[in-house]
Amino acid sequence: MFKYFLFCIYLILISNVQASNKSKIIENLQNTENLNFDFEQNINGKIEIGNCTIQYPKKIFCKYKKNDKILVSNGKSLVIKTITSFYRYPLNKTPLNLILDKNFLIKKIENLKQKTLKKKFINFKILEKENEINIFFDSKTFDLIGWQTKDIYQNVNVTYLSSIQKNKKINKDLFKLPAQN
C-alpha cells in the first residue's frame, strides 16, 4: 500500500513539472515578438549554417554562410534565392507556415503531451495538414531551440538554433521579398 502511495505522489509531481514547463514555454512564446539566432540545418545529411531573424507572425529572413543563399518570408510567400536559382512558394504550403505562427504553436502546445529528451530538451510533436513537426525547447530557458520537419520534397529537415536573442529592434524591410535574378 505504501508503494502505491509513493507511486501516486511521483505521478503527481511529474504531472506538475510537465504542466509547469508547458506554461513557462507558452509564457515565453507569448512574450516573444522576434528572434535572432544562428542555425545549423541538416537536410538529408547536407549541413548548412547561417543566421536568421523571425518576426512573429510568419516572417523570417535567413542568410546562409555559403552560396550567398537567402530564405525570406513576408508572411505570405517564401523565397529561396542563391546566385544561380530562385524559388518562390506559397508559405501556407510549407511547414514554416506553422512554425512561424506562435499563436498556432501555443494552441497546439496547450493540448499536447511533452517529451523530455536527455533532461535538456522538451519536445512536442505536432501533426497538422499532412505535416509532422517536432518542435524543441530548452528545458532551462524554455526558448525555442529547433525543429524537425519534412520539406515539400519529403526531405527530413532538422534545424538547430543557437545564440538566441529575443525582442531586438529589427528593420522591417528585412522581410521584403528579393527580386528574381
Coordinates of N, CA and C in Angstrom, one line a residue:
M1 N 0.8 -1.2 0.0 CA 0.0 0.0 0.0 C 0.9 1.3 0.0
F2 N 1.9 1.2 0.8 CA 2.8 2.4 0.9 C 3.5 2.6 -0.5
K3 N 3.9 1.6 -1.2 CA 4.5 1.7 -2.6 C 3.5 2.4 -3.5
Y4 N 2.2 2.0 -3.4 CA 1.2 2.6 -4.3 C 1.1 4.1 -4.0
F5 N 1.1 4.4 -2.7 CA 1.0 5.8 -2.3 C 2.2 6.6 -2.9
L6 N 3.4 6.1 -2.8 CA 4.6 6.8 -3.3 C 4.6 6.9 -4.8
F7 N 4.1 5.9 -5.5 CA 3.9 5.9 -6.9 C 2.9 7.0 -7.3
C8 N 1.8 7.2 -6.6 CA 0.9 8.2 -6.9 C 1.5 9.6 -6.7
I9 N 2.2 9.8 -5.6 CA 2.9 11.0 -5.4 C 3.9 11.4 -6.5
Y10 N 4.6 10.4 -6.9 CA 5.6 10.5 -8.0 C 4.8 11.0 -9.3
L11 N 3.7 10.4 -9.6 CA 3.0 10.7 -10.8 C 2.4 12.2 -10.7
I12 N 2.0 12.6 -9.6 CA 1.5 13.9 -9.3 C 2.6 14.9 -9.5
L13 N 3.8 14.6 -9.0 CA 5.0 15.5 -9.1 C 5.4 15.7 -10.6
I14 N 5.4 14.5 -11.3 CA 5.8 14.6 -12.7 C 4.8 15.4 -13.5
S15 N 3.5 15.2 -13.2 CA 2.5 16.0 -13.9 C 2.6 17.5 -13.7
N16 N 2.9 17.8 -12.4 CA 3.0 19.2 -12.1 C 4.2 19.8 -12.8
V17 N 5.3 19.1 -12.8 CA 6.5 19.6 -13.5 C 6.3 19.8 -15.0
Q18 N 5.6 18.9 -15.6 CA 5.3 19.0 -17.0 C 4.3 20.1 -17.3
A19 N 3.3 20.3 -16.4 CA 2.4 21.4 -16.6 C 3.1 22.8 -16.4
S20 N 4.1 22.8 -15.5 CA 4.8 24.0 -15.2 C 5.7 24.3 -16.4
N21 N 6.4 23.3 -17.0 CA 7.2 23.5 -18.2 C 6.4 24.0 -19.3
K22 N 5.2 23.4 -19.5 CA 4.4 23.9 -20.6 C 3.9 25.3 -20.4
S23 N 3.6 25.7 -19.2 CA 3.1 27.1 -19.0 C 4.3 28.1 -19.2
K24 N 5.5 27.7 -18.8 CA 6.6 28.5 -19.0 C 7.0 28.7 -20.5
I25 N 6.9 27.6 -21.2 CA 7.1 27.7 -22.7 C 6.1 28.6 -23.3
I26 N 4.8 28.4 -23.0 CA 3.8 29.3 -23.5 C 4.0 30.7 -23.2
E27 N 4.3 31.0 -21.9 CA 4.5 32.4 -21.5 C 5.7 33.0 -22.2
N28 N 6.8 32.2 -22.4 CA 7.9 32.7 -23.2 C 7.5 33.0 -24.6
L29 N 6.8 32.1 -25.2 CA 6.3 32.4 -26.6 C 5.5 33.7 -26.7
Q30 N 4.6 33.8 -25.7 CA 3.7 35.0 -25.7 C 4.5 36.3 -25.6
N31 N 5.6 36.2 -24.9 CA 6.4 37.4 -24.7 C 7.5 37.7 -25.7
T32 N 7.5 36.8 -26.7 CA 8.5 36.9 -27.8 C 7.9 37.5 -29.0
E33 N 8.4 38.7 -29.5 CA 7.9 39.3 -30.7 C 8.8 38.9 -31.9
N34 N 10.1 38.8 -31.6 CA 11.0 38.4 -32.6 C 12.2 37.6 -32.0
L35 N 12.9 36.9 -32.9 CA 14.1 36.1 -32.5 C 15.2 36.4 -33.5
N36 N 16.4 36.4 -33.1 CA 17.6 36.4 -33.9 C 18.4 35.2 -33.4
F37 N 18.9 34.4 -34.4 CA 19.7 33.2 -33.9 C 20.6 32.7 -35.0
D38 N 21.7 32.0 -34.7 CA 22.5 31.3 -35.6 C 21.8 29.9 -35.7
F39 N 22.0 29.3 -36.9 CA 21.4 28.0 -37.0 C 22.3 27.0 -37.7
E40 N 22.0 25.8 -37.5 CA 22.6 24.7 -38.3 C 21.5 23.8 -38.8
Q41 N 21.4 23.7 -40.1 CA 20.3 23.0 -40.8 C 20.9 21.7 -41.4
N42 N 20.3 20.6 -41.2 CA 20.7 19.3 -41.7 C 19.5 18.8 -42.6
I43 N 19.7 18.8 -43.9 CA 18.7 18.2 -44.8 C 19.3 17.0 -45.4
N44 N 18.8 15.8 -45.0 CA 19.3 14.5 -45.5 C 20.8 14.5 -45.5
G45 N 21.4 14.9 -44.4 CA 22.9 14.8 -44.3 C 23.7 16.0 -44.8
K46 N 23.0 16.9 -45.6 CA 23.7 18.1 -46.1 C 23.5 19.2 -45.0
I47 N 24.7 19.6 -44.5 CA 24.6 20.6 -43.4 C 24.9 22.0 -43.9
E48 N 24.1 23.0 -43.5 CA 24.3 24.4 -43.8 C 24.1 25.2 -42.6
I49 N 24.9 26.3 -42.5 CA 24.8 27.1 -41.3 C 24.5 28.6 -41.8
G50 N 24.1 29.4 -40.8 CA 23.8 30.8 -41.1 C 23.1 31.5 -39.9
N51 N 22.4 32.5 -40.2 CA 21.8 33.4 -39.2 C 20.4 33.7 -39.7
C52 N 19.4 33.7 -38.8 CA 18.0 34.0 -39.1 C 17.5 35.1 -38.1
T53 N 16.5 35.8 -38.6 CA 15.6 36.6 -37.8 C 14.2 36.2 -38.1
I54 N 13.4 35.9 -37.0 CA 12.0 35.7 -37.1 C 11.3 36.8 -36.5
Q55 N 10.2 37.3 -37.2 CA 9.3 38.3 -36.7 C 7.9 37.7 -36.7
Y56 N 7.4 37.5 -35.5 CA 6.0 36.9 -35.5 C 5.0 37.9 -35.9
P57 N 4.0 37.5 -36.6 CA 3.7 36.2 -37.2 C 4.3 36.0 -38.6
K58 N 4.9 34.9 -38.8 CA 5.1 34.3 -40.1 C 6.2 35.0 -41.0
K59 N 7.1 35.8 -40.4 CA 8.1 36.4 -41.2 C 9.5 35.9 -40.8
I60 N 10.3 35.6 -41.8 CA 11.6 35.1 -41.5 C 12.6 35.6 -42.6
F61 N 13.8 35.9 -42.1 CA 14.9 36.2 -43.1 C 16.1 35.4 -42.6
C62 N 16.7 34.5 -43.5 CA 17.9 33.7 -43.2 C 18.9 34.0 -44.2
K63 N 20.2 34.2 -43.7 CA 21.3 34.3 -44.6 C 22.2 33.1 -44.3
Y64 N 22.5 32.3 -45.3 CA 23.4 31.2 -45.2 C 24.8 31.6 -45.4
K65 N 25.7 31.0 -44.7 CA 27.2 31.3 -44.8 C 27.8 31.1 -46.2
K66 N 27.3 30.1 -46.8 CA 27.9 29.7 -48.2 C 26.8 30.0 -49.2
N67 N 27.3 30.1 -50.4 CA 26.5 30.2 -51.6 C 25.6 31.5 -51.8
D68 N 25.8 32.5 -50.9 CA 25.0 33.7 -50.9 C 23.5 33.3 -50.9
K69 N 23.2 32.3 -50.2 CA 21.8 31.9 -50.2 C 21.0 32.6 -49.1
I70 N 19.8 33.0 -49.5 CA 18.9 33.6 -48.5 C 17.5 32.9 -48.6
L71 N 16.9 33.0 -47.5 CA 15.5 32.5 -47.4 C 14.7 33.6 -46.7
V72 N 13.6 34.0 -47.4 CA 12.8 35.1 -46.9 C 11.3 34.8 -47.0
S73 N 10.6 35.1 -45.9 CA 9.1 35.1 -45.9 C 8.6 36.4 -45.5
N74 N 7.6 37.0 -46.2 CA 7.0 38.2 -45.9 C 5.6 37.9 -45.2
G75 N 5.4 36.6 -44.8 CA 4.2 36.2 -44.2 C 3.2 35.5 -45.1
K76 N 3.4 35.7 -46.4 CA 2.6 35.1 -47.4 C 3.3 34.2 -48.4
S77 N 4.5 34.6 -48.8 CA 5.3 33.8 -49.7 C 6.7 33.5 -49.1
L78 N 7.3 32.5 -49.6 CA 8.6 32.1 -49.1 C 9.5 32.0 -50.3
V79 N 10.6 32.8 -50.3 CA 11.6 32.8 -51.4 C 12.9 32.2 -50.9
I80 N 13.5 31.4 -51.7 CA 14.8 30.9 -51.5 C 15.6 31.3 -52.7
K81 N 16.7 32.1 -52.5 CA 17.4 32.6 -53.6 C 18.9 32.3 -53.4
T82 N 19.5 31.9 -54.5 CA 21.0 31.7 -54.5 C 21.5 32.5 -55.7
I83 N 22.8 32.5 -55.9 CA 23.4 33.1 -57.1 C 22.7 32.6 -58.4
T84 N 22.5 31.3 -58.4 CA 22.0 30.7 -59.7 C 20.6 30.3 -59.7
S85 N 19.9 30.4 -58.5 CA 18.5 29.9 -58.5 C 17.6 30.8 -57.7
F86 N 16.3 30.7 -58.0 CA 15.2 31.5 -57.4 C 14.0 30.6 -57.3
Y87 N 13.5 30.3 -56.1 CA 12.3 29.5 -55.8 C 11.3 30.4 -55.0
R88 N 10.1 30.3 -55.4 CA 9.1 31.0 -54.6 C 7.9 30.1 -54.4
Y89 N 7.5 30.0 -53.1 CA 6.4 29.1 -52.7 C 5.4 29.8 -51.9
P90 N 4.1 29.4 -52.0 CA 3.2 30.0 -51.0 C 3.6 29.5 -49.6
L91 N 3.7 30.4 -48.7 CA 4.1 30.0 -47.3 C 3.2 28.9 -46.7
N92 N 1.9 29.0 -47.0 CA 0.9 28.1 -46.4 C 1.1 26.7 -46.9
K93 N 1.9 26.5 -47.9 CA 2.2 25.1 -48.4 C 3.5 24.5 -47.8
T94 N 4.1 25.2 -46.8 CA 5.3 24.8 -46.2 C 5.1 24.6 -44.7
P95 N 5.9 23.7 -44.0 CA 5.8 23.6 -42.6 C 6.2 24.9 -41.8
L96 N 7.0 25.8 -42.5 CA 7.3 27.1 -41.8 C 6.1 27.9 -41.6
N97 N 5.1 27.7 -42.3 CA 3.8 28.5 -42.1 C 3.3 28.2 -40.6
L98 N 3.5 27.0 -40.2 CA 3.1 26.7 -38.8 C 4.1 27.1 -37.8
I99 N 5.4 26.8 -38.1 CA 6.5 27.1 -37.1 C 6.5 28.6 -36.8
L100 N 6.3 29.4 -37.8 CA 6.4 30.9 -37.7 C 5.1 31.5 -37.1
D101 N 4.1 30.7 -36.8 CA 2.9 31.2 -36.2 C 2.9 30.9 -34.7
K102 N 3.3 31.8 -33.9 CA 3.4 31.5 -32.4 C 2.1 31.2 -31.8
N103 N 1.0 31.8 -32.3 CA -0.3 31.6 -31.7 C -0.8 30.1 -32.0
F104 N -0.5 29.7 -33.2 CA -0.7 28.3 -33.6 C 0.1 27.3 -32.6
L105 N 1.4 27.6 -32.4 CA 2.2 26.8 -31.6 C 1.7 26.8 -30.1
I106 N 1.3 27.9 -29.6 CA 0.7 28.0 -28.3 C -0.5 27.1 -28.1
K107 N -1.4 27.2 -29.1 CA -2.7 26.4 -29.0 C -2.4 24.9 -29.1
K108 N -1.4 24.6 -29.9 CA -1.1 23.2 -30.0 C -0.4 22.7 -28.7
I109 N 0.6 23.4 -28.2 CA 1.3 23.0 -27.0 C 0.4 22.8 -25.9
E110 N -0.6 23.7 -25.7 CA -1.6 23.6 -24.6 C -2.2 22.2 -24.6
N111 N -2.4 21.6 -25.7 CA -3.1 20.3 -25.8 C -2.2 19.1 -26.1
L112 N -0.9 19.3 -26.1 CA 0.0 18.1 -26.5 C 0.7 17.7 -25.2
K113 N 1.1 16.4 -25.3 CA 2.0 15.9 -24.2 C 3.4 16.2 -24.6
Q114 N 4.2 16.5 -23.6 CA 5.6 16.8 -23.9 C 6.5 15.5 -23.7
K115 N 7.6 15.5 -24.3 CA 8.6 14.5 -24.1 C 9.8 15.3 -23.6
T116 N 10.5 14.8 -22.6 CA 11.8 15.4 -22.2 C 12.9 14.5 -22.7
L117 N 13.8 15.1 -23.4 CA 14.9 14.3 -24.0 C 16.2 14.7 -23.3
K118 N 16.9 13.7 -22.8 CA 18.2 13.9 -22.1 C 18.2 15.0 -21.0
K119 N 17.1 15.3 -20.5 CA 16.9 16.3 -19.4 C 17.2 17.7 -19.9
K120 N 17.5 17.8 -21.2 CA 17.9 19.1 -21.7 C 16.9 19.8 -22.7
F121 N 16.1 18.9 -23.3 CA 15.1 19.4 -24.3 C 13.7 18.9 -24.0
I122 N 12.8 19.8 -24.4 CA 11.4 19.5 -24.3 C 10.8 19.5 -25.7
N123 N 10.2 18.4 -26.0 CA 9.8 18.1 -27.4 C 8.2 18.0 -27.5
F124 N 7.7 18.6 -28.5 CA 6.2 18.5 -28.8 C 6.1 18.0 -30.2
K125 N 5.3 17.0 -30.5 CA 5.1 16.5 -31.9 C 3.7 17.1 -32.3
I126 N 3.8 17.8 -33.4 CA 2.6 18.4 -34.0 C 2.2 17.7 -35.3
L127 N 1.0 17.3 -35.4 CA 0.5 16.7 -36.6 C -0.6 17.6 -37.2
E128 N -0.3 18.2 -38.3 CA -1.3 19.2 -38.9 C -1.2 19.2 -40.4
K129 N -2.3 19.0 -41.0 CA -2.4 19.1 -42.5 C -1.3 18.4 -43.2
E130 N -1.1 17.1 -43.0 CA -0.1 16.3 -43.6 C 1.3 16.7 -43.2
N131 N 1.5 17.5 -42.2 CA 2.8 17.9 -41.7 C 3.0 17.3 -40.4
E132 N 4.2 16.7 -40.2 CA 4.6 16.3 -38.8 C 5.8 17.2 -38.5
I133 N 5.6 17.9 -37.4 CA 6.6 18.9 -36.9 C 7.0 18.5 -35.5
N134 N 8.3 18.3 -35.3 CA 8.8 18.1 -33.9 C 9.4 19.4 -33.6
I135 N 9.0 20.0 -32.5 CA 9.5 21.3 -32.1 C 10.2 21.1 -30.7
F136 N 11.3 21.8 -30.6 CA 12.1 21.6 -29.4 C 12.4 22.9 -28.6
F137 N 12.3 22.8 -27.3 CA 12.6 23.9 -26.4 C 13.6 23.5 -25.4
D138 N 14.4 24.5 -25.0 CA 15.4 24.3 -23.9 C 14.7 24.1 -22.6
S139 N 15.1 23.1 -21.8 CA 14.4 22.8 -20.6 C 14.8 23.8 -19.5
K140 N 15.8 24.6 -19.6 CA 16.1 25.6 -18.6 C 15.6 27.0 -19.0
T141 N 15.8 27.4 -20.2 CA 15.4 28.8 -20.6 C 14.0 28.8 -21.2
F142 N 13.5 27.6 -21.7 CA 12.2 27.5 -22.3 C 12.1 28.2 -23.7
D143 N 13.3 28.5 -24.2 CA 13.4 29.1 -25.6 C 13.2 28.0 -26.6
L144 N 12.7 28.4 -27.8 CA 12.7 27.6 -28.9 C 14.1 27.3 -29.4
I145 N 14.5 26.0 -29.5 CA 15.8 25.8 -29.9 C 15.9 24.9 -31.2
G146 N 14.8 24.6 -31.8 CA 14.9 23.8 -33.1 C 13.6 23.2 -33.5
W147 N 13.7 22.6 -34.7 CA 12.5 21.8 -35.2 C 13.0 20.8 -36.2
Q148 N 12.1 19.9 -36.4 CA 12.3 18.8 -37.4 C 11.1 18.7 -38.3
T149 N 11.2 18.8 -39.6 CA 10.1 18.7 -40.5 C 10.5 17.9 -41.7
K150 N 9.5 17.7 -42.6 CA 9.8 17.3 -44.0 C 9.5 18.4 -44.9
D151 N 10.4 18.7 -45.9 CA 10.1 19.8 -46.8 C 9.2 19.3 -47.9
I152 N 8.9 20.2 -48.8 CA 7.9 19.8 -49.9 C 8.4 18.7 -50.8
Y153 N 9.6 18.3 -50.7 CA 10.2 17.2 -51.5 C 10.3 16.0 -50.6
Q154 N 9.8 16.0 -49.4 CA 9.8 14.9 -48.4 C 11.2 14.7 -47.8
N155 N 12.1 15.7 -47.9 CA 13.4 15.6 -47.3 C 13.3 15.9 -45.8
V156 N 13.9 15.1 -44.9 CA 13.9 15.4 -43.5 C 14.8 16.6 -43.3
N157 N 14.3 17.6 -42.6 CA 15.0 18.9 -42.3 C 15.0 19.1 -40.8
V158 N 16.3 19.1 -40.3 CA 16.4 19.3 -38.8 C 17.2 20.7 -38.7
T159 N 16.6 21.6 -37.9 CA 17.2 22.9 -37.7 C 17.4 23.1 -36.2
Y160 N 18.7 23.4 -35.9 CA 19.1 23.7 -34.5 C 19.4 25.1 -34.4
L161 N 18.9 25.8 -33.3 CA 19.1 27.2 -33.1 C 20.1 27.4 -31.9
S162 N 21.0 28.4 -32.1 CA 21.9 28.8 -31.0 C 22.1 30.3 -31.0
S163 N 22.7 30.8 -30.0 CA 23.0 32.2 -29.8 C 21.7 33.0 -30.0
I164 N 20.7 32.6 -29.3 CA 19.3 33.2 -29.5 C 19.2 34.5 -28.7
Q165 N 18.7 35.5 -29.5 CA 18.4 36.8 -28.9 C 16.9 37.1 -29.2
K166 N 16.2 37.7 -28.2 CA 14.8 37.9 -28.3 C 14.5 39.4 -28.3
N167 N 13.5 39.8 -29.0 CA 12.9 41.1 -28.9 C 13.9 42.3 -29.2
K168 N 14.7 42.1 -30.2 CA 15.7 43.1 -30.6 C 15.0 44.0 -31.6
K169 N 15.5 45.2 -31.7 CA 14.9 46.1 -32.8 C 15.4 45.6 -34.1
I170 N 14.5 45.4 -35.1 CA 14.8 44.9 -36.4 C 14.2 45.8 -37.5
N171 N 14.9 45.9 -38.6 CA 14.5 46.6 -39.7 C 13.3 45.9 -40.4
K172 N 12.2 46.5 -40.5 CA 11.0 45.8 -41.1 C 11.2 45.5 -42.6
D173 N 12.1 46.2 -43.3 CA 12.4 46.0 -44.7 C 13.2 44.6 -44.9
L174 N 13.6 44.1 -43.8 CA 14.4 42.8 -43.9 C 13.5 41.7 -44.5
F175 N 12.2 41.8 -44.4 CA 11.3 40.7 -44.9 C 10.7 41.0 -46.2
K176 N 11.3 42.0 -47.0 CA 10.8 42.2 -48.3 C 11.4 41.1 -49.2
L177 N 10.6 40.6 -50.1 CA 11.0 39.5 -50.9 C 12.0 40.0 -52.0
P178 N 13.1 39.3 -52.2 CA 14.1 39.7 -53.2 C 13.5 39.6 -54.6
A179 N 14.1 40.3 -55.5 CA 13.7 40.2 -57.0 C 14.4 38.9 -57.5
Q180 N 13.7 38.4 -58.6 CA 14.3 37.2 -59.2 C 15.5 37.6 -60.0
N181 N 16.5 36.7 -60.1 CA 17.8 37.1 -60.9 C 17.5 37.5 -62.3

